Structure formats: structure tokens, C-alpha cells
Amino acid sequence: MRTIILKSASSYLLPVLLLFSVFILLRGHYLPGGGFVGGLVAAIAFVLDAFSNGLDKTKGILKFHPGFFMPVGLMIAFLSGISPMLLAGLPLMTGIWADNPIPVIGAIGSPLFFDIGVYLVVIGASLTIIFTISESV
Amino acid sequence: MTNDIIILPLVVHLFFSILLMLFWNKVNFQKVVSMVGNAIALCVAIWAFIHVYNNGTQIVESGNWPAPFGIVFVGDMLAVTLVLLTAIAGFAVSVFSTISVIKARLRFGYFSVFHFLLLGLNGAFLTGDIFNLYVWFEIIIISSFVLISIGGEKNQLEGAVKYFALNFFASMIFLTALGVLYGLVGTLNMADISLKIAEVKDTTLVEISAVLFLVGFGIKSAIFPLYFWLPASYHTPPSAVSAIFAGLLTKVGVYALIRVFTLIYGGDSFLTTLLLFLAIMTIFSGGIGAIIQNNIKKVFMYFIICHIGFMIGGLALFTEVAMAGVIFYLIHDIIIKTNLFLISGLIYRIKATTNMKKLGGLYAHYPKLSLLIAIPLFSLVGIPPLSGYWPKISLILASFNAQEYWFFGALIFGSLITLIVIAKLWSEVFWKDQPKINFPKKFIYFDQLRLGQKFTFVFPVAFLTFVTLYIGFGAEHIQQLSQRIAMELMNNELYINAVLKR
């Protein structure tokens, strides 16, 4: 699928889709969206890039093996889960929130970091699966 | 908060699982980290156990949501005892894995998944929410699928498919039972269900949900008509994996049965009769299966089934003496079954086979090792004062008091058949001269290992044997503990009051 249209479109679509995935991630606390969907959108951005420019170039953009995102994401989610135990003396997985919301991002709290963890795990898992399949074909 | 201690075993295992994933390709480093992680988990489990032993049932309300609404983790005596036993077995198996599992398998995240399995087991023991219990069961079976199929040998995959199919089926039935129960009482907190189920008028539906639970957990704990997946799959993975499966996976089904049938459906006469019948049949079919097998791994597998019957039958008798026997047996069984599969791995390393017909002369060449192996084998039979003897007294006494002579007979039969099979195994494997067979040349035998490697092989077996000896000679302590757990289980208002803070 090396068409010139897809190739030029994808070079614009990759950053736009990544930005969109971050938007979905951040709106997810009360509205539809969140880490899982955001992660899938981000994964699709890289898959589209791999379609048009080839797998090797996409791997060059990613720098790490996509599998590496999974433990990193899990670790972030894990730390957000135990942070109330360590910081506030509250039971596991209690949401702790900053008092003042930050413009654009919104309220910051431990659930946001959990969602970021999910986002990374989803990117890692789906890209590992897709890249492994496309390598073996 | 001090009662956070009960949840620390979960946190430790999750942390180490993720940590091991970060070092995916460094297998040797993973070995060390996993051993350290399990040692820490063991310390934390002991700490949690002592804390609950001194201060009574502890609860943690995750997310700070109050009890009937949020998910609670309940550390009662039964839960923390099982967490401690999981930690002991997990530590032994992780040390054994570092030497006995080949590198080709370890490369695919073996240790990481192993910690996930232990996480799932601890979670299942500690949770006080029945839907959360389902989620932990899912974590357990997903990790066990990975462990059973890692390596990808042909017979291993065949076993994995059977294991996968039946355990998924069991989960589906469990989920259906949950749906029916939630429809009846409108709550998922086990303590809350226990209060509300008494008010439900439609007793037929309550009974149906109970039978669905029985089938779901029955498949997982391998009771009579539902055990066929176990002999088909447990011998296929490496011994270390079989050991943790044998020691803990079927017991988590037994734990779920104990929890559900004491807390939610306490003492229903139809159910107890059904359970008793199933227990007797389980003992018979497991015992008869064990006699005809020639592979020591398969013999031990049928023993798992046979001895599950002891525990289910004790649960069916539903008296405090019987329950104390069940708990004592559970404690003894987890340690001993894990140890037996480690021993089968050790014998495989010495002789490159686990077939009794090809084995022999172990006592002549390894007298000290044979003596070490003899202790768990004799404990399994229940020769006094070793550990298998004490719970059987409680069970036999309880069955005699309840005038359940069929179960009494089944207990005697089960013990006798264990004795016969172990005697046969001892004479075939240890006393008989080594028959003339062709030993495979491309195999690293136990004798060729370095001293440190030999030590790593024998240490977990010795460690678990030491625990077994303690259970046998320190039976007074364990009996006190079992009686206390049995008292807590039979008077379930203690559990309910602790969870709902009444």
C-alpha cells in the first residue's frame, strides 16, 4: 500500500491522531473516553504510519520496543493505586485530587495517572500484537 | 493505617510482577529478583498473619468506599492462613523454578506470570466481594494458561486446551450463578448477601444458584464427575508449575466452596447431602485412579482428587469438629501436594523418567535424599505423628458423631488406598533394583550438577518437608488455629459484623 496520497496524508495524521488520543484520555473521567480508547487511537496512529511508510520507519519513530510500554504503564497504574496508602494514609485505590484544576488538562488526581497507565499498556499491547503479526506474515 | 497489612501480600506480588516485566530479557537477574520478591512476600504474609492472629478480623475498604457498596478485602483467620501457605509454597516453588525450568521457558516471562498467579491466589483468598472473587479467578486462570502452555510442546498444548476449555466453562457457570444471586439479593458483598439471602422468599432460585456455584467451583476443585480435566493436564508442564497448580489451584476452589457454603448457604440439608455424596464418590474415583497409574506424577494427581474428597466431605458434615478437620487438612494438603510435585521433579532430574517401571534403586544410591523424600510420603499416608494423621482424626470423629457411616467408610478407604499406593511407590522407586533401561545421553543428570545447583534443587523440598514436620509435631498449634478458624466459619456473624462494622 505505498500510495503517494496515503503517504502524505499519514505524515499529517500521525501527530493529529496522537493529539486526539491525548484529548480522549483527558476527557475520560466524566465523559466518554479514557485511557483504553485513547490508547487504541494512539495505536491506530502508529499502525497507519506503518502501513504507509513501512514497519521499520515506524519502529524508528517509537525508539523503544512497543512491549516496553506495557510494564511502564502498569508501573504508573500501580503507583497511582498505592499512592493513597503511601501519601495520605488512606486505603488502597482511594482517589486523591489536587485542590485547584489546571487549565486545559483539568483536575489532577491519582485516577488520572491510573488512566495514563492504562493508555500506555493499551498502546504497548496492541502494537506488540500487530507488529508481531506483520513481521511474521 | 495498620490494617493495610493484610493487603500488602497483593501489593508485593503485583510490584514484583511488573518489575520482572521491565527486565524481560535478563533471565538470570529475574531469578534473583523473583526469589527476593517471594522472600519478601513470605515475610509480609507472616506479618499479616500475626497481626490478624492478635487483633482479629481486619478489613480494608478499597477506594475508601464503605462496606456494602465498595470492594472490601477481608483478612479473617482463614484468609490470612491461606495467604501464608501460598507464600510458603510460592517461595519454595520459585527457588525450585530457578534451577529446574529450562531457559527457553523462562525467556517468555515465566517469573512475571508466576507472580501474577500468586497475586490472583492471594486476592481470591482476601476478597470479601463475590464478583471480585470472580475477577481473581480470572487472573488465576489466565496466568495458569500461560504457565501451562509456555514452552509449547505437543502434549503440553493438548493438556492446555483441555484445561482451558473446562476452566473457562467453570468460569461461565460461576458467572451465571453470580447473576442469579445478584438478581435475588441485589448486592455483591458476601457479608451483605449472607444477611439478605435469609429474607428471600423464592428458595428454589436460591437453591439453583447454590448448585450453580457448586458446579462452577466443583470443576475448579476437581470433585467427582467434574475432575477429568485434571489428570489430562497437570502432568504436562514442568514440575515446578505442576507443583504450584497441585498445591494451590484446586485448593482455591475448595476455599471458595468453604466460603460460599458457610457464609451464604449455611447448612442447607439438600446441599449437604449432595456434597457428601460427591465427596464419597471423589474419594473412591481418585483412589482407584491412583492404584492403576504407573507414572508417579499421575499417581500424585489422582491423590489430589482423592484428598479433595476428604475436605468436601468434612464441609458437608457441617459441624465445628469436621470444619476444624477440613482446615487442618487444607493446611497439610497445600504444603504436601506442592512438595510431592517438587519431589517428582527431583526424581526426574536424577533418573530422566517418572515412570515407576523404569525407576529403581534410589535408596541404594541416595540414602539421605530418600530419607528426606520419605517424610512427605509418610505424612501423606498419615502415619502418626506426621501431619496427615491429625486432621483425619477430626474428620473420622466428626463423621462418626454425625452417623455418616458411608463417609466414614470412604475416609478409611481413602487412607488405606493412599497407604497401599505409597507402599507400592516406595518399593518400586526406592527399594527395587534399577531395571536395565537406556538412559538418554543428552540429559543433564543430578550427579553432573554443581554443588550449588544441587543445593537449589534439594533446598525447596527440604524447606517444605520442614514445614510438614512442624505441622506434624506442632500439631497442637495448628489444631488450635484450625479450631479457631472453624469457630469463625460456623459463627458467620463474626465475619459479617467485622465487614459491616455493626
Tab-separated table of C-alpha atoms in Angstrom, chain B residues 212-427:
chain	number	residue	atom	x	y	z
B	212	LEU	CA	-24.522	-23.469	40.030
B	213	PHE	CA	-21.822	-22.344	42.457
B	214	LEU	CA	-21.203	-25.958	43.360
B	215	VAL	CA	-20.713	-26.909	39.697
B	216	GLY	CA	-18.523	-23.896	38.962
B	217	PHE	CA	-16.237	-24.334	41.961
B	218	GLY	CA	-16.528	-28.108	41.647
B	219	ILE	CA	-14.881	-28.075	38.224
B	220	LYS	CA	-12.081	-25.886	39.565
B	221	SER	CA	-11.504	-28.024	42.636
B	222	ALA	CA	-11.828	-31.299	40.664
B	223	ILE	CA	-14.648	-33.084	42.536
B	224	PHE	CA	-16.241	-36.301	41.367
B	225	PRO	CA	-17.949	-36.049	37.997
B	226	LEU	CA	-16.042	-32.927	37.005
B	227	TYR	CA	-12.393	-33.836	37.566
B	228	PHE	CA	-11.417	-35.230	34.162
B	229	TRP	CA	-9.503	-32.161	33.084
B	230	LEU	CA	-7.029	-32.578	35.945
B	231	PRO	CA	-5.365	-35.899	35.043
B	232	ALA	CA	-5.316	-34.762	31.413
B	233	SER	CA	-3.377	-31.594	32.006
B	234	TYR	CA	-1.403	-31.407	35.269
B	235	HIS	CA	1.445	-33.716	34.289
B	236	THR	CA	2.283	-31.859	31.073
B	237	PRO	CA	4.003	-28.645	32.274
B	238	PRO	CA	7.368	-28.628	34.125
B	239	SER	CA	7.290	-29.976	37.689
B	240	ALA	CA	7.621	-26.535	39.247
B	241	VAL	CA	4.433	-25.408	37.501
B	242	SER	CA	2.623	-28.645	38.359
B	243	ALA	CA	3.649	-28.123	41.977
B	244	ILE	CA	2.061	-24.718	42.311
B	245	PHE	CA	-1.023	-25.926	40.411
B	246	ALA	CA	-1.371	-29.020	42.572
B	247	GLY	CA	-0.766	-27.186	45.802
B	248	LEU	CA	-2.934	-24.176	45.261
B	249	LEU	CA	-5.183	-24.078	42.197
B	250	THR	CA	-7.571	-26.845	43.230
B	251	LYS	CA	-7.429	-25.624	46.838
B	252	VAL	CA	-8.643	-22.187	45.813
B	253	GLY	CA	-11.768	-23.955	44.526
B	254	VAL	CA	-12.096	-25.709	47.884
B	255	TYR	CA	-11.616	-22.372	49.637
B	256	ALA	CA	-14.377	-20.808	47.532
B	257	LEU	CA	-16.686	-23.729	48.347
B	258	ILE	CA	-15.942	-23.377	52.067
B	259	ARG	CA	-16.505	-19.631	51.979
B	260	VAL	CA	-19.719	-19.727	49.964
B	261	PHE	CA	-21.270	-22.710	51.715
B	262	THR	CA	-20.526	-21.488	55.247
B	263	LEU	CA	-21.247	-17.803	54.758
B	264	ILE	CA	-24.068	-17.739	52.216
B	265	TYR	CA	-25.735	-21.149	52.052
B	266	GLY	CA	-25.070	-22.380	55.583
B	267	GLY	CA	-26.302	-25.865	56.405
B	268	ASP	CA	-28.911	-26.410	53.708
B	269	SER	CA	-29.925	-30.100	54.002
B	270	PHE	CA	-30.265	-30.836	50.269
B	271	LEU	CA	-26.868	-29.321	49.565
B	272	THR	CA	-25.104	-31.122	52.391
B	273	THR	CA	-26.463	-34.473	51.184
B	274	LEU	CA	-25.339	-33.693	47.649
B	275	LEU	CA	-21.907	-32.564	48.821
B	276	LEU	CA	-21.480	-35.672	50.941
B	277	PHE	CA	-22.376	-37.955	48.034
B	278	LEU	CA	-19.950	-36.113	45.743
B	279	ALA	CA	-17.222	-36.285	48.388
B	280	ILE	CA	-17.579	-40.063	48.774
B	281	MET	CA	-17.514	-40.573	45.010
B	282	THR	CA	-14.498	-38.265	44.692
B	283	ILE	CA	-12.552	-40.276	47.265
B	284	PHE	CA	-13.410	-43.563	45.530
B	285	SER	CA	-12.686	-42.441	41.980
B	286	GLY	CA	-9.479	-40.636	42.943
B	287	GLY	CA	-8.242	-43.577	44.990
B	288	ILE	CA	-8.979	-46.159	42.328
B	289	GLY	CA	-7.366	-43.912	39.715
B	290	ALA	CA	-4.194	-43.703	41.791
B	291	ILE	CA	-3.819	-47.501	42.017
B	292	ILE	CA	-3.623	-48.185	38.309
B	293	GLN	CA	-1.181	-45.424	37.357
B	294	ASN	CA	2.497	-46.108	36.766
B	295	ASN	CA	3.748	-42.573	36.331
B	296	ILE	CA	4.481	-41.015	39.719
B	297	LYS	CA	3.206	-37.625	38.559
B	298	LYS	CA	-0.098	-39.215	37.587
B	299	VAL	CA	-0.283	-41.078	40.896
B	300	PHE	CA	0.102	-37.796	42.760
B	301	MET	CA	-2.546	-36.211	40.536
B	302	TYR	CA	-5.121	-38.811	41.458
B	303	PHE	CA	-4.174	-38.267	45.091
B	304	ILE	CA	-5.117	-34.601	44.671
B	305	ILE	CA	-8.594	-35.681	43.565
B	306	CYS	CA	-8.898	-38.316	46.285
B	307	HIS	CA	-7.952	-35.903	49.059
B	308	ILE	CA	-10.194	-33.122	47.770
B	309	GLY	CA	-12.979	-35.555	48.699
B	310	PHE	CA	-11.825	-35.518	52.347
B	311	MET	CA	-12.213	-31.757	52.518
B	312	ILE	CA	-15.521	-31.563	50.652
B	313	GLY	CA	-16.947	-34.320	52.852
B	314	GLY	CA	-15.868	-32.521	56.007
B	315	LEU	CA	-17.536	-29.380	54.705
B	316	ALA	CA	-20.716	-31.371	54.065
B	317	LEU	CA	-20.820	-32.660	57.662
B	318	PHE	CA	-21.027	-29.020	58.716
B	319	THR	CA	-20.037	-29.330	62.366
B	320	GLU	CA	-17.295	-27.450	64.132
B	321	VAL	CA	-15.175	-30.585	64.651
B	322	ALA	CA	-15.471	-31.507	60.971
B	323	MET	CA	-14.647	-27.981	59.893
B	324	ALA	CA	-11.540	-27.953	62.084
B	325	GLY	CA	-10.540	-31.202	60.373
B	326	VAL	CA	-11.119	-29.658	56.940
B	327	ILE	CA	-8.998	-26.619	57.735
B	328	PHE	CA	-6.203	-28.721	59.202
B	329	TYR	CA	-6.337	-30.965	56.151
B	330	LEU	CA	-6.226	-27.938	53.854
B	331	ILE	CA	-3.124	-26.623	55.639
B	332	HIS	CA	-1.442	-30.041	55.468
B	333	ASP	CA	-2.526	-30.656	51.880
B	334	ILE	CA	-1.251	-27.412	50.336
B	335	ILE	CA	2.255	-27.975	51.669
B	336	ILE	CA	2.380	-31.700	50.981
B	337	LYS	CA	0.994	-31.629	47.431
B	338	THR	CA	3.369	-28.856	46.421
B	339	ASN	CA	6.217	-30.853	47.893
B	340	LEU	CA	5.202	-34.102	46.135
B	341	PHE	CA	5.372	-32.486	42.711
B	342	LEU	CA	8.715	-30.893	43.547
B	343	ILE	CA	9.891	-34.389	44.516
B	344	SER	CA	8.683	-35.792	41.212
B	345	GLY	CA	10.744	-33.067	39.520
B	346	LEU	CA	13.754	-34.044	41.606
B	347	ILE	CA	13.343	-37.730	40.723
B	348	TYR	CA	13.040	-36.779	37.050
B	349	ARG	CA	16.324	-34.879	37.300
B	350	ILE	CA	18.022	-37.898	38.886
B	351	LYS	CA	16.719	-40.598	36.534
B	352	ALA	CA	15.316	-38.763	33.467
B	353	THR	CA	11.960	-40.516	33.861
B	354	THR	CA	8.980	-40.523	36.199
B	355	ASN	CA	7.736	-43.966	35.148
B	356	MET	CA	7.713	-46.373	38.096
B	357	LYS	CA	8.548	-49.355	35.862
B	358	LYS	CA	11.795	-47.712	34.762
B	359	LEU	CA	12.760	-46.313	38.141
B	360	GLY	CA	14.515	-48.090	40.969
B	361	GLY	CA	17.467	-48.218	43.308
B	362	LEU	CA	17.075	-44.689	44.567
B	363	TYR	CA	17.614	-45.743	48.181
B	364	ALA	CA	20.853	-47.544	47.372
B	365	HIS	CA	22.396	-44.528	45.651
B	366	TYR	CA	20.838	-41.615	47.524
B	367	PRO	CA	20.056	-42.800	51.076
B	368	LYS	CA	19.925	-39.312	52.633
B	369	LEU	CA	17.762	-37.916	49.871
B	370	SER	CA	15.445	-40.924	50.093
B	371	LEU	CA	15.019	-40.337	53.800
B	372	LEU	CA	14.105	-36.717	53.091
B	373	ILE	CA	11.553	-37.807	50.499
B	374	ALA	CA	10.155	-40.447	52.839
B	375	ILE	CA	8.921	-37.829	55.317
B	376	PRO	CA	6.383	-36.147	52.990
B	377	LEU	CA	5.312	-39.521	51.604
B	378	PHE	CA	4.633	-40.877	55.092
B	379	SER	CA	2.907	-37.629	56.040
B	380	LEU	CA	0.617	-38.078	53.069
B	381	VAL	CA	-0.333	-41.517	54.319
B	382	GLY	CA	-0.870	-40.105	57.786
B	383	ILE	CA	1.476	-42.182	59.897
B	384	PRO	CA	1.380	-40.677	63.402
B	385	PRO	CA	2.811	-38.259	64.467
B	386	LEU	CA	3.246	-36.827	60.962
B	387	SER	CA	0.916	-34.192	59.599
B	388	GLY	CA	-1.637	-36.271	57.686
B	389	TYR	CA	-2.663	-38.120	60.842
B	390	TRP	CA	-4.174	-35.276	62.895
B	391	PRO	CA	-6.851	-33.893	60.535
B	392	LYS	CA	-8.042	-37.422	59.778
B	393	ILE	CA	-8.791	-37.949	63.485
B	394	SER	CA	-11.044	-34.895	63.477
B	395	LEU	CA	-12.737	-35.948	60.257
B	396	ILE	CA	-13.295	-39.552	61.374
B	397	LEU	CA	-14.569	-38.402	64.747
B	398	ALA	CA	-16.953	-35.935	63.127
B	399	SER	CA	-18.297	-38.473	60.635
B	400	PHE	CA	-18.813	-40.972	63.460
B	401	ASN	CA	-20.651	-38.408	65.575
B	402	ALA	CA	-22.859	-37.405	62.671
B	403	GLN	CA	-23.508	-41.120	61.959
B	404	GLU	CA	-22.488	-40.722	58.346
B	405	TYR	CA	-21.043	-44.234	58.024
B	406	TRP	CA	-20.649	-44.092	54.252
B	407	PHE	CA	-18.342	-41.123	54.551
B	408	PHE	CA	-16.604	-42.837	57.472
B	409	GLY	CA	-16.024	-45.827	55.207
B	410	ALA	CA	-14.823	-43.615	52.385
B	411	LEU	CA	-12.316	-41.936	54.705
B	412	ILE	CA	-10.913	-45.285	55.774
B	413	PHE	CA	-10.865	-46.459	52.166
B	414	GLY	CA	-9.105	-43.287	51.025
B	415	SER	CA	-6.463	-43.556	53.746
B	416	LEU	CA	-5.917	-47.235	53.097
B	417	ILE	CA	-5.574	-46.798	49.362
B	418	THR	CA	-3.096	-43.963	49.933
B	419	LEU	CA	-1.091	-46.321	52.121
B	420	ILE	CA	-1.141	-49.091	49.513
B	421	VAL	CA	-0.131	-46.817	46.651
B	422	ILE	CA	2.626	-45.130	48.634
B	423	ALA	CA	3.937	-48.548	49.715
B	424	LYS	CA	3.950	-49.638	46.079
B	425	LEU	CA	5.662	-46.408	45.039
B	426	TRP	CA	8.281	-46.781	47.772
B	427	SER	CA	9.130	-50.338	46.836
